[in-house]
Structures are given as structure tokens and as C-alpha cells.
Tab-separated table of C-alpha atoms in Angstrom:
chain	number	residue	atom	x	y	z
R	27	MET	CA	15.222	5.877	-13.189
R	28	ALA	CA	14.350	6.873	-9.616
R	29	LYS	CA	14.357	10.595	-8.927
R	30	THR	CA	16.555	11.829	-6.111
R	31	SER	CA	15.060	13.452	-3.057
R	32	HIS	CA	15.305	17.218	-2.650
R	33	PRO	CA	13.662	19.369	0.077
R	34	THR	CA	11.644	21.385	-2.466
R	35	ARG	CA	10.568	18.296	-4.372
R	36	ASP	CA	9.630	16.591	-1.100
R	37	ARG	CA	7.625	19.659	0.022
R	38	LEU	CA	5.672	19.676	-3.229
R	39	ILE	CA	4.859	15.972	-2.909
R	40	ALA	CA	3.885	16.349	0.757
R	41	THR	CA	1.606	19.267	-0.102
R	42	MET	CA	-0.072	17.324	-2.892
R	43	VAL	CA	-0.473	14.309	-0.586
R	44	GLU	CA	-2.244	16.540	1.948
R	45	LEU	CA	-4.475	18.128	-0.689
R	46	LEU	CA	-5.500	14.666	-1.872
R	47	ASP	CA	-6.976	14.030	1.587
R	48	GLY	CA	-9.837	16.367	0.788
R	49	SER	CA	-10.103	16.375	-3.004
R	50	ASP	CA	-10.133	14.121	-6.018
R	51	PRO	CA	-6.954	14.430	-8.118
R	52	GLU	CA	-8.771	16.107	-11.005
R	53	HIS	CA	-9.939	18.947	-8.741
R	54	ILE	CA	-6.472	19.996	-7.554
R	55	THR	CA	-4.702	22.748	-9.472
R	56	ALA	CA	-1.069	23.758	-9.738
R	57	ASP	CA	-1.938	27.133	-8.210
R	58	GLN	CA	-3.395	25.405	-5.119
R	59	VAL	CA	-0.232	23.344	-4.650
R	60	LEU	CA	2.041	26.344	-5.154
R	61	SER	CA	0.040	28.477	-2.718
R	62	ALA	CA	-0.095	25.772	-0.039
R	63	SER	CA	3.579	24.813	-0.386
R	64	GLY	CA	5.077	28.272	-0.826
R	65	VAL	CA	7.082	26.945	-3.773
R	66	SER	CA	7.488	28.909	-7.011
R	67	LYS	CA	6.164	27.718	-10.352
R	68	GLY	CA	9.713	27.603	-11.692
R	69	SER	CA	10.766	25.261	-8.897
R	70	LEU	CA	7.781	22.990	-9.535
R	71	TYR	CA	8.774	22.561	-13.182
R	72	HIS	CA	12.426	22.200	-12.263
R	73	HIS	CA	11.644	19.109	-10.160
R	74	PHE	CA	8.760	17.650	-12.215
R	75	GLU	CA	8.231	17.214	-15.942
R	76	ASP	CA	4.721	18.627	-15.611
R	77	PHE	CA	1.919	18.945	-13.070
R	78	GLU	CA	0.779	15.370	-13.775
R	79	ASP	CA	4.263	14.162	-12.831
R	80	LEU	CA	3.827	15.771	-9.387
R	81	LEU	CA	0.356	14.282	-9.019
R	82	GLU	CA	1.679	10.840	-9.915
R	83	ALA	CA	4.488	11.136	-7.352
R	84	ALA	CA	1.924	12.015	-4.671
R	85	LEU	CA	-0.379	9.152	-5.671
R	86	ILE	CA	2.565	6.756	-5.400
R	87	ALA	CA	3.437	8.091	-1.942
R	88	ARG	CA	-0.172	7.580	-0.803
R	89	PHE	CA	-0.270	4.152	-2.476
R	90	SER	CA	2.631	2.929	-0.366
R	91	VAL	CA	2.486	4.598	3.033
R	92	ASN	CA	0.025	2.233	4.727
R	93	VAL	CA	1.537	-0.827	3.065
R	94	ASP	CA	4.930	0.143	4.458
R	95	VAL	CA	3.350	0.300	7.928
R	96	THR	CA	2.038	-3.241	7.417
R	97	ILE	CA	5.464	-4.432	6.266
R	98	ASP	CA	7.072	-2.896	9.361
R	99	SER	CA	4.419	-4.501	11.590
R	100	LEU	CA	4.982	-7.896	9.995
R	101	ALA	CA	8.745	-7.564	10.462
R	102	GLN	CA	8.165	-6.762	14.143
R	103	ILE	CA	5.895	-9.791	14.506
R	104	LEU	CA	8.499	-12.103	12.992
R	105	ALA	CA	11.163	-10.654	15.294
R	106	THR	CA	9.172	-11.114	18.499
R	107	VAL	CA	6.865	-14.156	18.362
R	108	ASN	CA	7.997	-17.352	20.064
R	109	SER	CA	5.328	-19.844	19.033
R	110	ARG	CA	2.922	-20.660	16.234
R	111	GLU	CA	0.042	-19.643	18.506
R	112	GLU	CA	1.600	-16.218	19.161
R	113	LEU	CA	2.154	-15.816	15.426
R	114	LEU	CA	-1.487	-16.571	14.624
R	115	VAL	CA	-2.730	-14.140	17.272
R	116	ALA	CA	-0.447	-11.372	15.974
R	117	LEU	CA	-1.375	-12.009	12.334
R	118	ARG	CA	-5.066	-11.967	13.232
R	119	GLU	CA	-4.665	-8.582	14.966
R	120	LEU	CA	-2.801	-7.214	11.942
R	121	ASN	CA	-5.521	-8.447	9.594
R	122	VAL	CA	-8.311	-7.069	11.769
R	123	PHE	CA	-6.613	-3.661	11.543
R	124	ASN	CA	-5.939	-3.825	7.793
R	125	GLN	CA	-9.381	-5.179	6.897
R	126	ALA	CA	-11.373	-2.724	9.044
R	127	GLN	CA	-14.183	-0.831	7.360
R	128	SER	CA	-12.511	2.384	8.522
R	129	ARG	CA	-9.703	1.621	6.056
R	130	SER	CA	-11.965	1.288	3.034
R	131	ASN	CA	-10.836	4.656	1.624
R	132	PHE	CA	-7.230	3.442	1.646
R	133	ARG	CA	-8.208	0.291	-0.275
R	134	LEU	CA	-10.304	2.254	-2.762
R	135	GLU	CA	-7.510	4.772	-3.303
R	136	ARG	CA	-5.012	1.992	-4.042
R	137	ALA	CA	-7.415	0.391	-6.516
R	138	ARG	CA	-8.026	3.744	-8.172
R	139	ALA	CA	-4.303	4.448	-8.499
R	140	ALA	CA	-3.786	1.067	-10.148
R	141	GLY	CA	-6.631	1.857	-12.553
R	142	LEU	CA	-5.026	5.161	-13.535
R	143	THR	CA	-1.998	3.291	-14.919
R	144	PHE	CA	-4.173	2.203	-17.857
R	145	SER	CA	-4.043	5.646	-19.453
R	146	SER	CA	-0.509	6.742	-18.521
R	147	PRO	CA	2.541	4.701	-19.511
R	148	ARG	CA	4.764	6.927	-17.336
R	149	PHE	CA	2.558	6.361	-14.276
R	150	HIS	CA	2.316	2.647	-15.104
R	151	THR	CA	6.111	2.392	-15.031
R	152	ALA	CA	6.511	4.449	-11.839
R	153	LEU	CA	3.724	2.768	-9.883
R	154	GLY	CA	4.881	-0.617	-11.147
R	155	ALA	CA	8.355	0.033	-9.749
R	156	GLU	CA	6.852	1.006	-6.391
R	157	GLN	CA	4.639	-2.071	-6.347
R	158	GLN	CA	7.704	-4.179	-7.111
R	159	ARG	CA	9.431	-2.667	-4.072
R	160	LEU	CA	6.471	-3.512	-1.835
R	161	THR	CA	6.177	-7.062	-3.158
R	162	ASP	CA	9.929	-7.578	-2.743
R	163	ALA	CA	9.684	-6.442	0.890
R	164	PHE	CA	6.862	-8.891	1.620
R	165	THR	CA	8.739	-11.647	-0.219
R	166	ASP	CA	11.836	-11.090	1.907
R	167	LEU	CA	9.732	-11.312	5.078
R	168	PHE	CA	8.105	-14.538	3.941
R	169	ILE	CA	11.493	-16.068	3.121
R	170	GLU	CA	12.565	-15.069	6.625
R	171	ALA	CA	9.433	-16.762	8.009
R	172	GLN	CA	10.304	-19.907	6.051
R	173	ASN	CA	13.878	-19.842	7.365
R	174	LYS	CA	12.517	-19.616	10.916
R	175	GLY	CA	10.189	-22.539	10.280
R	176	TRP	CA	6.985	-20.473	10.642
R	177	MET	CA	5.910	-20.681	6.994
R	178	SER	CA	5.645	-23.734	4.771
R	179	GLU	CA	8.538	-24.045	2.333
R	180	SER	CA	6.116	-25.500	-0.214
R	181	VAL	CA	4.503	-22.058	-0.542
R	182	ASP	CA	6.169	-19.733	-3.032
R	183	ALA	CA	7.148	-16.650	-1.017
R	184	ARG	CA	6.507	-14.268	-3.910
R	185	ALA	CA	3.078	-15.761	-4.604
R	186	ALA	CA	2.248	-15.315	-0.917
R	187	ALA	CA	3.486	-11.708	-1.089
R	188	VAL	CA	1.101	-10.941	-3.937
R	189	PHE	CA	-1.734	-12.885	-2.286
R	190	VAL	CA	-1.693	-10.959	1.001
R	191	GLN	CA	-1.749	-7.639	-0.841
R	192	ALA	CA	-4.422	-8.824	-3.253
R	193	TYR	CA	-6.936	-9.928	-0.643
R	194	THR	CA	-6.663	-6.553	1.063
R	195	VAL	CA	-7.020	-4.395	-2.047
R	196	GLY	CA	-9.564	-6.852	-3.428
R	197	ARG	CA	-11.865	-6.142	-0.535
R	198	VAL	CA	-13.017	-3.077	-2.481
R	199	VAL	CA	-15.681	-5.340	-3.997
R	200	ASP	CA	-17.233	-5.457	-0.508
R	201	ASP	CA	-16.394	-1.854	0.377
R	202	ILE	CA	-18.610	-0.575	-2.443
R	203	ALA	CA	-21.467	-3.047	-1.898
R	204	PRO	CA	-24.501	-1.916	0.117
R	205	GLU	CA	-24.664	-5.231	1.962
R	206	LYS	CA	-21.299	-5.922	3.590
R	207	VAL	CA	-19.840	-9.308	4.440
R	208	ASP	CA	-19.674	-9.965	8.168
R	209	PRO	CA	-16.230	-8.672	9.288
R	210	GLU	CA	-15.654	-11.675	11.562
R	211	ALA	CA	-16.481	-14.078	8.722
R	212	TRP	CA	-13.982	-12.277	6.484
R	213	ILE	CA	-11.203	-12.403	9.077
R	214	SER	CA	-11.974	-16.044	9.853
R	215	LEU	CA	-11.647	-16.946	6.176
R	216	ILE	CA	-8.316	-15.116	5.869
R	217	MET	CA	-6.959	-16.789	9.004
R	218	ALA	CA	-8.117	-20.234	7.864
R	219	VAL	CA	-6.176	-19.781	4.608
R	220	VAL	CA	-3.126	-18.472	6.483
R	221	ASP	CA	-3.292	-21.282	9.037
R	222	LYS	CA	-3.935	-24.194	6.682
R	223	ALA	CA	-2.277	-23.149	3.424
R	224	ILE	CA	0.610	-20.826	4.324
R	225	LEU	CA	1.974	-21.550	7.785
R	226	ASN	CA	3.788	-24.660	8.931
């Protein structure tokens, strides 16, 4: 069941999200979060089952924030393009942004969060629900693209929703390699698949 928002709960999550910018999760303590947020220990345990519950909520928030930006950007693209050529240009720009080397930490963090679900059934359930929300949002956009005639109706919208997220997160295999794939070659491959296999 989704937990309701509350200013104190939100402040604790926001503080943990900020602390995660400079530290690995295992190096952050409850005392650090309480000191930085100005929230009492009693309030922390009123809003969260335990400290790990707070950490998991923050990891989920970080897992989603940049994906939500991509979803919003894609919605804007679908609302404003007037031709297939404009669509391809806009999708290329979006992919160049999302696939940039400067965003490797975001991709690695998402992969790490997914890996953490292996040892925590509670986190697996919570992150799974959030991933479902993201995939549903992409699916809805792809159905909209099909209804507008931009995307092939022979492509399953949900499969496409998973695919576009997977090739971004999956780029971690290149992010960690000492010899990187040429960024232009990577974008060209993505756009060839989008152009030939997904769009009308």
C-alpha cells in the first residue's frame, strides 16, 4: 500500500536524497539524517518502519526523478511535433541527453537500486511498484503515439516502454568499461532501431 505524503516524511526523504549525492547508502547514519533535517528520532520512526525504510524511500525517489523528466519531455514532443522528421530530430536530442557520459552516475545508481531488491523483499515490492508506474507512463505515451500515427501499431507499446528504459540503464556495461563505445555510434544505433522498428 502506498504511503501518504506528510511534510515531515517528505523532509526526511528529501534530506536522505541529498545525503545520497555525496555518500554511498551504507555510509549514511540515522543521526546524520536527523541532524540535517531537524527532525526528531521519534518522528522518523513514526513515519518509517525503520531506518532502512527511509533509505529505500529515498532510493526510489532518486530512481524515478530523471525518468519522470524524460517522460515529461516525451509527452511534450508528442504534443508539439508536426512531422515524422521533427519527431526523429526531437527523439535524437532526447536520446543524446539521456545517453550522455555525464549521466553515467544516474544509470549506475538505477542499476544498483535494482540490484538491492535481491536482498530485500520489502524494497523489491516498493521499487517494483514504482517501476510499474514508470513503465505504465511510457506505455500510455506510446499508445498515444500510435493513435497519432507516429508509431507502428505492430509494435507492442508495453514492450517498447520496457525497451527504451532498458537500453538506457543497460548502458552501464559501457559506463564501467575503460574503452567506451563512440557516443555517435551508440546514438546512431538507437535511432536506427527507433526509425526502422518502432516508428511508422
